Short mmCIF file of C-alpha atoms in Angstrom, two decimals:
data_model
loop_
_atom_site.label_atom_id
_atom_site.label_comp_id
_atom_site.label_asym_id
_atom_site.label_seq_id
_atom_site.Cartn_x
_atom_site.Cartn_y
_atom_site.Cartn_z
CA MET A 1 0.00 0.00 0.00
CA ALA A 2 1.31 3.45 -0.89
CA ARG A 3 2.45 5.49 2.08
CA PRO A 4 0.94 8.98 2.53
CA ARG A 5 3.11 11.87 1.48
CA SER A 6 4.87 13.62 4.36
CA PRO A 7 3.61 17.14 5.07
CA SER A 8 7.16 18.41 4.55
CA ALA A 9 7.60 16.70 1.20
CA PRO A 10 7.76 19.03 -1.83
CA ARG A 11 4.55 19.45 -3.81
CA THR A 12 4.49 17.63 -7.12
CA ALA A 13 2.98 18.86 -10.37
CA GLY A 14 0.09 16.49 -9.77
CA ASP A 15 -0.51 18.02 -6.32
CA VAL A 16 -0.68 21.51 -7.84
CA GLY A 17 -3.16 20.42 -10.49
CA ARG A 18 -5.41 18.54 -8.06
CA ASP A 19 -5.39 21.44 -5.59
CA VAL A 20 -6.46 24.02 -8.18
CA GLU A 21 -9.14 21.73 -9.60
CA ALA A 22 -10.54 20.94 -6.14
CA ARG A 23 -10.65 24.62 -5.16
CA PHE A 24 -12.34 25.46 -8.46
CA ARG A 25 -15.06 22.88 -7.83
CA ARG A 26 -15.58 24.16 -4.27
CA ALA A 27 -15.82 27.75 -5.50
CA LEU A 28 -18.58 26.81 -7.94
CA LEU A 29 -20.43 24.82 -5.28
CA ALA A 30 -20.31 27.86 -3.00
CA ALA A 31 -21.77 30.08 -5.75
CA PRO A 32 -24.28 27.85 -7.62
CA ASP A 33 -25.71 30.73 -9.65
CA LEU A 34 -22.32 31.48 -11.20
CA LEU A 35 -22.35 28.51 -13.59
CA PRO A 36 -25.62 26.59 -13.07
CA GLY A 37 -25.50 22.87 -13.74
CA GLY A 38 -26.85 21.88 -17.14
CA SER A 39 -26.22 25.32 -18.63
CA SER A 40 -24.48 26.41 -21.82
CA VAL A 41 -21.29 28.43 -21.24
CA LEU A 42 -19.32 30.60 -23.66
CA VAL A 43 -15.66 31.00 -22.66
CA ALA A 44 -14.08 34.35 -23.54
CA PHE A 45 -10.80 32.95 -24.81
CA SER A 46 -7.73 35.09 -25.49
CA GLY A 47 -5.33 32.16 -25.45
CA GLY A 48 -3.43 33.66 -22.50
CA SER A 49 -2.70 31.73 -19.33
CA ASP A 50 -5.84 32.84 -17.47
CA SER A 51 -8.34 31.96 -20.18
CA LEU A 52 -6.52 28.72 -21.01
CA ALA A 53 -6.65 27.66 -17.36
CA LEU A 54 -10.34 28.55 -17.24
CA LEU A 55 -11.04 26.55 -20.39
CA HIS A 56 -9.39 23.38 -19.05
CA LEU A 57 -10.87 23.72 -15.56
CA LEU A 58 -14.31 23.93 -17.16
CA CYS A 59 -13.53 20.95 -19.36
CA GLY A 60 -12.66 19.04 -16.18
CA ILE A 61 -16.16 19.55 -14.75
CA ARG A 62 -18.02 19.51 -18.05
CA GLU A 63 -19.51 16.04 -17.58
CA SER A 64 -20.20 16.18 -13.85
CA ARG A 65 -22.05 19.52 -14.15
CA ARG A 66 -23.52 18.78 -17.59
CA LEU A 67 -22.06 21.95 -19.12
CA ARG A 68 -22.12 22.68 -22.82
CA LEU A 69 -18.99 24.63 -23.71
CA ALA A 70 -18.10 26.92 -26.59
CA ALA A 71 -15.44 29.62 -26.89
CA ALA A 72 -15.09 33.00 -28.56
CA HIS A 73 -11.92 34.93 -29.41
CA PHE A 74 -11.86 38.60 -30.40
CA ASP A 75 -9.03 39.83 -32.61
CA HIS A 76 -8.67 43.57 -32.05
CA GLY A 77 -6.39 43.79 -35.09
CA LEU A 78 -4.16 46.35 -33.36
CA ARG A 79 -0.82 44.52 -33.51
CA ALA A 80 1.13 42.63 -36.10
CA GLY A 81 0.57 38.89 -35.83
CA SER A 82 -2.86 39.19 -34.21
CA ALA A 83 -4.46 37.00 -36.90
CA GLU A 84 -1.87 34.27 -36.22
CA ARG A 85 -2.57 34.50 -32.48
CA ALA A 86 -6.31 34.17 -33.20
CA ALA A 87 -5.70 31.05 -35.27
CA ARG A 88 -3.53 29.62 -32.48
CA ALA A 89 -6.26 30.37 -29.93
CA ALA A 90 -8.83 28.53 -32.05
CA GLU A 91 -6.45 25.56 -32.28
CA LEU A 92 -6.03 25.45 -28.49
CA CYS A 93 -9.82 25.32 -28.14
CA ARG A 94 -10.20 22.58 -30.75
CA SER A 95 -7.55 20.47 -29.00
CA ALA A 96 -9.70 20.69 -25.86
CA GLY A 97 -12.78 19.63 -27.82
CA VAL A 98 -14.40 23.08 -27.64
CA PRO A 99 -15.55 24.97 -30.75
CA CYS A 100 -14.26 28.53 -31.04
CA ARG A 101 -15.80 31.50 -32.85
CA ILE A 102 -13.38 34.18 -34.08
CA GLY A 103 -14.40 37.82 -34.25
CA ARG A 104 -12.30 40.53 -35.87
CA ALA A 105 -12.45 44.28 -35.45
CA HIS A 106 -12.47 46.52 -38.50
CA ALA A 107 -10.56 49.82 -38.25
CA LEU A 108 -10.90 49.88 -34.47
CA ARG A 109 -9.88 53.27 -33.07
CA GLY A 110 -9.83 54.96 -29.70
CA GLY A 111 -8.43 53.91 -26.35
CA GLN A 112 -8.72 51.01 -23.95
CA ALA A 113 -12.37 51.81 -23.14
CA ASP A 114 -13.27 51.61 -26.85
CA TYR A 115 -11.40 48.32 -27.28
CA ARG A 116 -13.15 46.90 -24.24
CA ALA A 117 -16.57 48.02 -25.48
CA ALA A 118 -15.96 46.38 -28.88
CA ARG A 119 -14.81 43.15 -27.23
CA TYR A 120 -17.82 42.94 -24.93
CA ALA A 121 -20.22 43.73 -27.78
CA PHE A 122 -18.71 40.82 -29.72
CA LEU A 123 -19.00 38.49 -26.72
CA ALA A 124 -22.63 39.49 -26.13
CA ALA A 125 -23.47 38.78 -29.78
CA ALA A 126 -21.54 35.47 -29.70
CA ARG A 127 -23.46 34.45 -26.56
CA ARG A 128 -26.79 35.07 -28.27
CA ARG A 129 -25.73 33.08 -31.35
CA ALA A 130 -24.51 30.21 -29.17
CA GLY A 131 -27.62 30.28 -26.99
CA ALA A 132 -25.36 30.42 -23.91
CA ALA A 133 -26.64 31.32 -20.45
CA ARG A 134 -23.25 32.59 -19.27
CA VAL A 135 -20.06 34.11 -20.62
CA ALA A 136 -17.10 32.96 -18.49
CA LEU A 137 -14.24 35.47 -18.28
CA GLY A 138 -10.70 34.68 -17.16
CA HIS A 139 -10.18 37.56 -14.72
CA GLN A 140 -8.28 36.35 -11.65
CA ARG A 141 -7.22 37.73 -8.27
CA ASP A 142 -4.31 39.79 -9.62
CA ASP A 143 -6.66 41.53 -12.08
CA HIS A 144 -9.05 42.09 -9.17
CA VAL A 145 -6.31 43.68 -7.03
CA GLU A 146 -5.13 45.88 -9.91
CA THR A 147 -8.69 47.09 -10.48
CA VAL A 148 -9.07 48.06 -6.81
CA LEU A 149 -5.81 50.03 -6.97
CA LEU A 150 -6.76 51.70 -10.26
CA ASN A 151 -10.13 52.74 -8.84
CA LEU A 152 -8.43 54.03 -5.71
CA LEU A 153 -6.10 56.19 -7.81
CA ARG A 154 -9.06 57.62 -9.73
CA GLY A 155 -11.04 58.32 -6.58
CA THR A 156 -13.84 55.96 -5.64
CA GLY A 157 -16.34 54.77 -3.05
CA PHE A 158 -17.31 51.33 -1.81
CA ARG A 159 -18.41 50.17 -5.24
CA GLY A 160 -15.03 50.92 -6.80
CA LEU A 161 -13.14 49.45 -3.84
CA ALA A 162 -15.11 46.22 -4.34
CA GLY A 163 -13.13 45.68 -7.53
CA ILE A 164 -14.29 43.23 -10.20
CA PRO A 165 -17.71 41.65 -9.58
CA ALA A 166 -17.94 37.87 -9.77
CA ARG A 167 -21.07 38.27 -11.85
CA ARG A 168 -22.66 41.05 -13.84
CA GLY A 169 -25.65 39.80 -15.77
CA ALA A 170 -24.61 36.92 -18.01
CA PHE A 171 -20.88 37.66 -17.57
CA VAL A 172 -19.20 35.65 -14.79
CA ARG A 173 -15.66 35.38 -13.44
CA PRO A 174 -15.04 32.03 -11.72
CA LEU A 175 -11.27 32.58 -11.19
CA LEU A 176 -11.27 35.58 -8.83
CA GLY A 177 -10.05 33.37 -5.99
CA PHE A 178 -6.90 32.31 -7.88
CA GLY A 179 -3.63 34.13 -8.43
CA SER A 180 -2.13 34.50 -11.88
CA GLU A 181 1.04 32.57 -11.00
CA GLU A 182 -0.78 29.61 -9.49
CA LEU A 183 -2.89 29.32 -12.65
CA ARG A 184 0.36 29.23 -14.64
CA ASP A 185 1.72 26.57 -12.28
CA TYR A 186 -1.45 24.58 -12.94
CA LEU A 187 -0.91 24.83 -16.71
CA ARG A 188 2.75 23.91 -16.38
CA ALA A 189 1.77 20.88 -14.32
CA GLU A 190 -0.61 19.89 -17.11
CA GLY A 191 2.07 20.51 -19.76
CA ARG A 192 0.04 23.20 -21.52
CA GLU A 193 1.44 26.24 -23.30
CA TRP A 194 -0.37 29.54 -23.55
CA ILE A 195 -0.08 32.56 -25.82
CA GLU A 196 1.73 35.60 -24.46
CA ASP A 197 0.02 38.91 -25.19
CA PRO A 198 2.59 41.69 -25.77
CA ALA A 199 0.00 44.27 -24.69
CA ASN A 200 0.43 43.07 -21.09
CA LEU A 201 3.93 44.60 -21.08
CA ASP A 202 3.00 47.84 -22.88
CA ALA A 203 3.77 50.73 -20.52
CA ARG A 204 1.35 52.99 -22.43
CA TYR A 205 -1.50 51.28 -20.62
CA ARG A 206 -2.20 52.35 -17.05
CA ARG A 207 -3.05 48.83 -15.91
CA SER A 208 0.30 47.61 -17.21
CA ARG A 209 2.09 50.33 -15.21
CA VAL A 210 0.18 49.35 -12.07
CA ARG A 211 0.93 45.66 -12.65
CA HIS A 212 4.64 46.04 -13.27
CA GLY A 213 5.35 49.19 -11.27
CA LEU A 214 2.95 49.98 -8.42
CA VAL A 215 2.18 46.43 -7.28
CA PRO A 216 5.88 45.41 -7.00
CA ALA A 217 6.62 48.67 -5.15
CA LEU A 218 3.81 48.08 -2.64
CA SER A 219 4.92 44.47 -2.26
CA GLU A 220 8.25 45.70 -0.90
CA TYR A 221 6.31 46.89 2.17
CA ALA A 222 3.58 44.25 2.43
CA GLY A 223 5.38 41.29 0.89
CA GLU A 224 3.29 38.36 -0.30
CA ALA A 225 0.40 39.58 1.89
CA LEU A 226 -0.34 42.50 -0.45
CA ARG A 227 -2.72 40.74 -2.81
CA PRO A 228 -4.65 38.85 -0.10
CA LEU A 229 -4.95 42.09 1.91
CA VAL A 230 -6.30 44.10 -1.04
CA ALA A 231 -8.66 41.26 -1.95
CA GLU A 232 -9.90 41.25 1.66
CA LEU A 233 -10.45 45.02 1.48
CA ALA A 234 -12.49 44.49 -1.69
CA ARG A 235 -14.60 41.84 0.05
CA HIS A 236 -15.40 44.17 2.96
CA ALA A 237 -16.17 47.01 0.54
CA LEU A 238 -18.53 44.74 -1.39
CA GLU A 239 -20.36 43.77 1.81
CA ALA A 240 -20.69 47.42 2.81
CA ASP A 241 -21.88 48.41 -0.66
CA GLU A 242 -24.45 45.60 -0.79
CA GLY A 243 -25.78 46.64 2.62
CA LEU A 244 -26.15 50.26 1.52
CA GLU A 245 -27.73 49.15 -1.77
CA SER A 246 -30.28 47.07 0.10
CA ARG A 247 -31.15 50.05 2.28
CA ALA A 248 -31.42 52.29 -0.79
CA ARG A 249 -33.89 49.86 -2.38
CA ARG A 250 -36.06 49.96 0.73
CA GLN A 251 -35.87 53.74 0.91
CA LEU A 252 -36.82 54.08 -2.75
CA ALA A 253 -39.79 51.77 -2.24
CA THR A 254 -41.10 53.95 0.59
CA ALA A 255 -40.59 57.02 -1.64
CA GLY A 256 -42.90 55.58 -4.32
CA TYR A 257 -40.15 54.69 -6.80
CA ARG A 258 -41.71 53.49 -10.05
CA LYS A 259 -39.96 52.64 -13.29
CA THR A 260 -41.34 54.08 -16.52
CA PRO A 261 -40.54 53.32 -20.20
CA LEU A 262 -38.04 56.20 -20.34
CA GLY A 263 -36.80 56.31 -16.75
CA ALA A 264 -38.48 56.52 -13.36
CA GLN A 265 -40.52 58.68 -11.02
CA ILE A 266 -40.20 59.23 -7.26
CA ALA A 267 -42.18 61.20 -4.68
CA ARG A 268 -40.01 64.25 -3.95
CA PHE A 269 -40.92 64.59 -0.28
CA GLY A 270 -40.29 60.89 0.19
CA LEU A 271 -36.67 61.49 -0.82
CA LEU A 272 -36.24 64.69 1.21
CA ARG A 273 -36.78 62.72 4.41
CA TYR A 274 -33.30 61.24 3.98
CA ASP A 275 -29.87 62.83 4.27
CA ARG A 276 -27.78 63.87 1.27
CA ALA A 277 -25.64 60.73 1.29
CA ALA A 278 -28.72 58.48 1.17
CA ARG A 279 -30.27 60.61 -1.59
CA ALA A 280 -27.06 60.41 -3.60
CA ARG A 281 -27.01 56.62 -3.38
CA MET A 282 -30.69 56.38 -4.32
CA LEU A 283 -30.14 58.64 -7.31
CA ARG A 284 -27.17 56.55 -8.48
CA LYS A 285 -29.26 53.40 -8.19
CA VAL A 286 -32.12 54.91 -10.22
CA ALA A 287 -29.61 55.94 -12.88
CA ARG A 288 -28.09 52.43 -12.99
CA ASP A 289 -31.57 50.94 -13.38
CA ALA A 290 -31.92 53.14 -16.47
CA GLY A 291 -28.53 51.98 -17.79
CA PHE A 292 -26.45 55.03 -16.77
CA ARG A 293 -23.52 55.54 -14.41
CA LEU A 294 -23.36 58.91 -12.67
CA SER A 295 -20.17 60.87 -12.14
CA ARG A 296 -19.55 62.70 -8.87
CA ARG A 297 -20.47 65.96 -10.61
CA GLY A 298 -23.73 64.52 -11.94
CA THR A 299 -24.60 63.10 -8.52
CA ARG A 300 -23.96 66.44 -6.79
CA ALA A 301 -26.07 68.32 -9.35
CA GLY A 302 -28.94 65.85 -8.96
CA VAL A 303 -28.92 65.91 -5.15
CA ALA A 304 -28.87 69.71 -5.12
CA PHE A 305 -31.81 69.84 -7.54
CA MET A 306 -33.86 67.46 -5.38
CA SER A 307 -34.13 70.08 -2.65
CA GLY A 308 -33.89 73.33 -4.63
CA GLY A 309 -35.37 72.61 -8.08
CA THR A 310 -38.72 74.13 -9.03
CA SER A 311 -41.57 72.37 -10.82
CA GLY A 312 -41.29 72.42 -14.59
CA HIS A 313 -37.49 72.55 -14.53
CA GLY A 314 -34.72 69.98 -14.59
CA VAL A 315 -30.98 69.33 -14.64
CA ASP A 316 -28.82 67.01 -16.74
CA ILE A 317 -27.18 64.42 -14.48
CA ALA A 318 -25.50 62.36 -17.22
CA ALA A 319 -25.15 62.44 -20.98
CA GLY A 320 -28.65 61.47 -22.09
CA LEU A 321 -30.21 61.43 -18.60
CA ARG A 322 -32.13 64.27 -16.96
CA LEU A 323 -33.67 64.80 -13.53
CA GLU A 324 -36.86 66.89 -13.60
CA ARG A 325 -39.40 68.08 -11.07
CA GLU A 326 -43.09 67.96 -11.94
CA PHE A 327 -45.29 69.14 -9.10
CA ASP A 328 -44.47 66.95 -6.09
CA ARG A 329 -42.68 64.26 -8.09
CA LEU A 330 -39.15 63.87 -9.40
CA ARG A 331 -38.62 62.17 -12.72
CA VAL A 332 -35.45 60.66 -14.08
CA ARG A 333 -35.87 60.65 -17.85
CA GLN A 334 -33.73 59.47 -20.72
CA ARG A 335 -33.34 62.12 -23.39
CA ARG A 336 -34.12 60.25 -26.57
CA ASP A 337 -35.36 61.46 -29.90
CA PRO A 338 -38.90 60.03 -29.94
CA ARG A 339 -40.07 58.16 -33.00
CA PRO A 340 -42.82 59.86 -35.03
CA ASP A 341 -46.33 59.36 -33.71
CA LEU A 342 -48.40 56.63 -35.30
CA GLU A 343 -51.92 58.02 -35.46
CA VAL A 344 -55.15 56.08 -36.06
CA GLU A 345 -57.86 57.09 -38.52
CA ILE A 346 -61.38 55.71 -37.96
CA GLY A 347 -64.04 55.56 -40.68
CA GLU A 348 -67.77 55.93 -40.23
CA THR A 349 -68.90 52.31 -40.40
CA GLY A 350 -68.09 49.01 -38.73
CA SER A 351 -65.88 47.99 -35.83
CA GLY A 352 -62.15 47.63 -35.58
CA ARG A 353 -58.95 47.92 -33.61
CA GLU A 354 -55.56 49.37 -34.44
CA GLY A 355 -52.27 50.14 -32.69
CA ALA A 356 -51.19 53.72 -32.02
CA ARG A 357 -48.03 55.39 -30.78
CA ILE A 358 -48.58 58.77 -29.16
CA GLY A 359 -45.71 60.73 -27.62
CA GLY A 360 -43.63 57.59 -27.25
CA SER A 361 -46.43 55.62 -25.53
CA ARG A 362 -48.13 52.65 -27.21
CA TYR A 363 -51.89 52.09 -27.27
CA GLU A 364 -54.53 49.92 -28.91
CA VAL A 365 -57.61 51.80 -30.10
CA ARG A 366 -60.91 49.91 -30.41
CA TRP A 367 -64.17 51.21 -31.86
CA GLY A 368 -67.65 50.07 -32.76
CA THR A 369 -67.91 46.96 -30.59
CA LEU A 370 -65.95 47.03 -27.32
CA GLU A 371 -64.90 44.08 -25.15
CA GLY A 372 -65.27 45.67 -21.72
CA THR A 373 -61.55 45.27 -20.98
CA GLU A 374 -60.58 48.73 -22.21
CA ARG A 375 -58.89 50.95 -19.64
CA TRP A 376 -60.68 54.01 -21.02
CA ALA A 377 -63.92 54.02 -22.98
CA THR A 378 -66.64 56.48 -23.97
CA ALA A 379 -69.61 56.83 -26.30
CA LEU A 380 -69.74 59.82 -28.64
CA PRO A 381 -73.07 61.09 -30.02
CA GLY A 382 -73.30 60.35 -33.73
CA SER A 383 -74.70 63.80 -34.53
CA ALA A 384 -71.60 65.48 -33.01
CA ILE A 385 -69.09 63.48 -35.04
CA ARG A 386 -67.54 64.47 -38.35
CA PHE A 387 -65.86 61.41 -39.79
CA PRO A 388 -63.17 60.30 -40.20
CA LEU A 389 -62.09 60.46 -36.58
CA ARG A 390 -58.40 60.68 -35.76
CA VAL A 391 -56.58 59.55 -32.63
CA ARG A 392 -53.46 61.69 -32.18
CA GLY A 393 -51.45 63.59 -29.57
CA PRO A 394 -52.28 67.06 -28.23
CA ARG A 395 -51.45 70.01 -30.48
CA PRO A 396 -51.00 73.72 -29.77
CA GLY A 397 -54.35 75.50 -29.80
CA ASP A 398 -56.42 72.35 -29.02
CA ARG A 399 -59.55 73.14 -27.02
CA ILE A 400 -62.44 71.05 -25.73
CA ARG A 401 -65.97 72.20 -24.92
CA MET A 402 -66.77 71.54 -21.28
CA PRO A 403 -70.08 72.02 -19.39
CA VAL A 404 -68.59 75.25 -18.01
CA GLY A 405 -67.27 76.46 -21.37
CA SER A 406 -64.38 75.90 -23.75
CA ARG A 407 -61.05 74.92 -22.15
CA LYS A 408 -57.53 74.77 -23.58
CA LEU A 409 -56.04 71.29 -23.35
CA THR A 410 -52.87 72.66 -21.83
CA LYS A 411 -54.88 74.20 -18.99
CA LEU A 412 -57.05 71.12 -18.59
CA LEU A 413 -54.07 68.77 -18.30
CA ASN A 414 -52.34 71.15 -15.90
CA GLU A 415 -55.43 71.20 -13.68
CA ARG A 416 -55.51 67.41 -13.78
CA ARG A 417 -51.85 67.52 -12.66
CA VAL A 418 -50.61 65.60 -15.67
CA PRO A 419 -46.81 66.07 -15.68
CA ALA A 420 -45.46 68.03 -18.63
CA SER A 421 -43.33 65.05 -19.71
CA GLU A 422 -46.47 62.87 -20.01
CA ARG A 423 -48.73 65.31 -21.82
CA PRO A 424 -47.44 64.51 -25.34
CA GLY A 425 -48.50 60.90 -24.72
CA VAL A 426 -52.14 61.66 -23.88
CA PRO A 427 -54.34 60.41 -26.77
CA VAL A 428 -56.80 62.93 -28.18
CA VAL A 429 -59.76 62.02 -30.43
CA VAL A 430 -60.75 64.66 -32.98
CA GLY A 431 -63.23 64.78 -35.83
CA ALA A 432 -62.63 65.73 -39.45
CA ASP A 433 -63.30 69.34 -38.41
CA GLN A 434 -60.43 69.05 -35.83
CA LYS A 435 -62.81 69.63 -32.93
CA VAL A 436 -61.64 67.70 -29.86
CA LEU A 437 -64.20 65.05 -28.92
CA TRP A 438 -62.32 63.15 -26.22
CA VAL A 439 -59.17 63.68 -24.18
CA VAL A 440 -58.60 60.07 -23.23
CA GLY A 441 -58.75 59.55 -19.50
CA HIS A 442 -59.64 63.18 -18.75
CA ALA A 443 -62.64 64.73 -20.54
CA THR A 444 -65.31 64.12 -23.21
CA ARG A 445 -66.79 66.91 -25.29
CA ALA A 446 -69.97 68.28 -23.71
CA VAL A 447 -73.14 67.82 -25.82
CA GLU A 448 -76.79 68.74 -25.53
CA SER A 449 -79.18 66.79 -23.29
CA PRO A 450 -79.11 63.04 -24.08
CA ASP A 451 -81.68 61.92 -26.68
CA PRO A 452 -82.85 58.27 -26.42
CA GLU A 453 -83.17 58.13 -30.22
CA ARG A 454 -79.65 59.36 -30.82
CA THR A 455 -77.04 56.99 -32.23
CA TRP A 456 -73.80 56.59 -30.26
CA PHE A 457 -70.32 55.67 -31.37
CA ALA A 458 -68.32 53.58 -28.87
CA ILE A 459 -64.56 53.96 -28.65
CA GLY A 460 -62.04 52.56 -26.17
CA VAL A 461 -58.29 52.65 -25.57
CA ILE A 462 -55.85 50.20 -23.96
CA GLU A 463 -52.35 51.20 -22.92
CA ARG A 464 -49.70 48.73 -24.10
#
């Protein structure tokens, strides 16, 4: 019988490989949502040591976790020999029994942020084509530590100190608990060769300077403890950030936070109950929900407007995102060029239904025979109608006859406290003579005393 290895005996290549594989399996068991069993996974594969280690670790659990693997490599086309490296990356995948899709940039310009955006756009498209539930990225602990330090140098809060998230949507990073060198030791133990990326040594890139300059300098003071200490700081920052985020969600709920097609709305006085720091975090969360990330300047401008802004005014808090006050509510609205309205024309006879788009909002208009499920419905006297009817948005000069006299639509909607941002989306029914017959949800044209012999025209509207 083989004798157990002495604790003082040197570790063999097999020991290194088994240790990394066992820790990888435990990490996935501890985070089951990272790579769910039975799912399809796309590996973002550069051919470097990190992505190669990830590929083979996933291959090692492919059968036990019933994973379907594919890979994708993005050739930025920025350096000589990039096409050859892409071909080599595809070959490494094929030798592991994993198909690899190659994507190539065309005339890619800009800086690191532009390259990253192009790479992630390619990976997102490749994931959709592959029908994958997750995209596995090869970021490891050293990348994580470098990100924390880079964020610290830029100026950051808890979210930046938390470093690289293990998961963001479909993108996951299963290797954050492993150092770069131990992943290379694992590959050496397996006899596998990776592709060196010359960009990793390019001093033009800030991350490269942090990796080869700042981290070694800090290690002179902290020694080998540097990376574990920074990773521990990131873990505490993440816990603090998640706690504050949870509180912000509860605070927003009590403030009547409601998402809308172009942003969100919140009760202003509900927000003013909290201090500036809490309001700032709530505002940043609302912006993230809308797909925006606020700068410190945008956050400060938004928080100041919450308390001092007047109704009918607003402030830009990010490129394409605006905070506005409308009566006692605050609205966060994306500034988009709305598509042209799609109006509905209704003839004199029969029944029907047709889709409409008014001020960016979508509706279904029904007439003649209604189903009783319409959100708004009315009956117009046949003698007061001049066909064809038209369902459109409000226009300057529109008026409606009320029992107390004629009223401008702008004044009517203001009295009904319809926010200015919503008024273009209020459907208006007019006749061929352009007289307003119905302001949907608000007023119907006043007519003479009802006549039992009169014919009526039913019309209803559903908001989509």
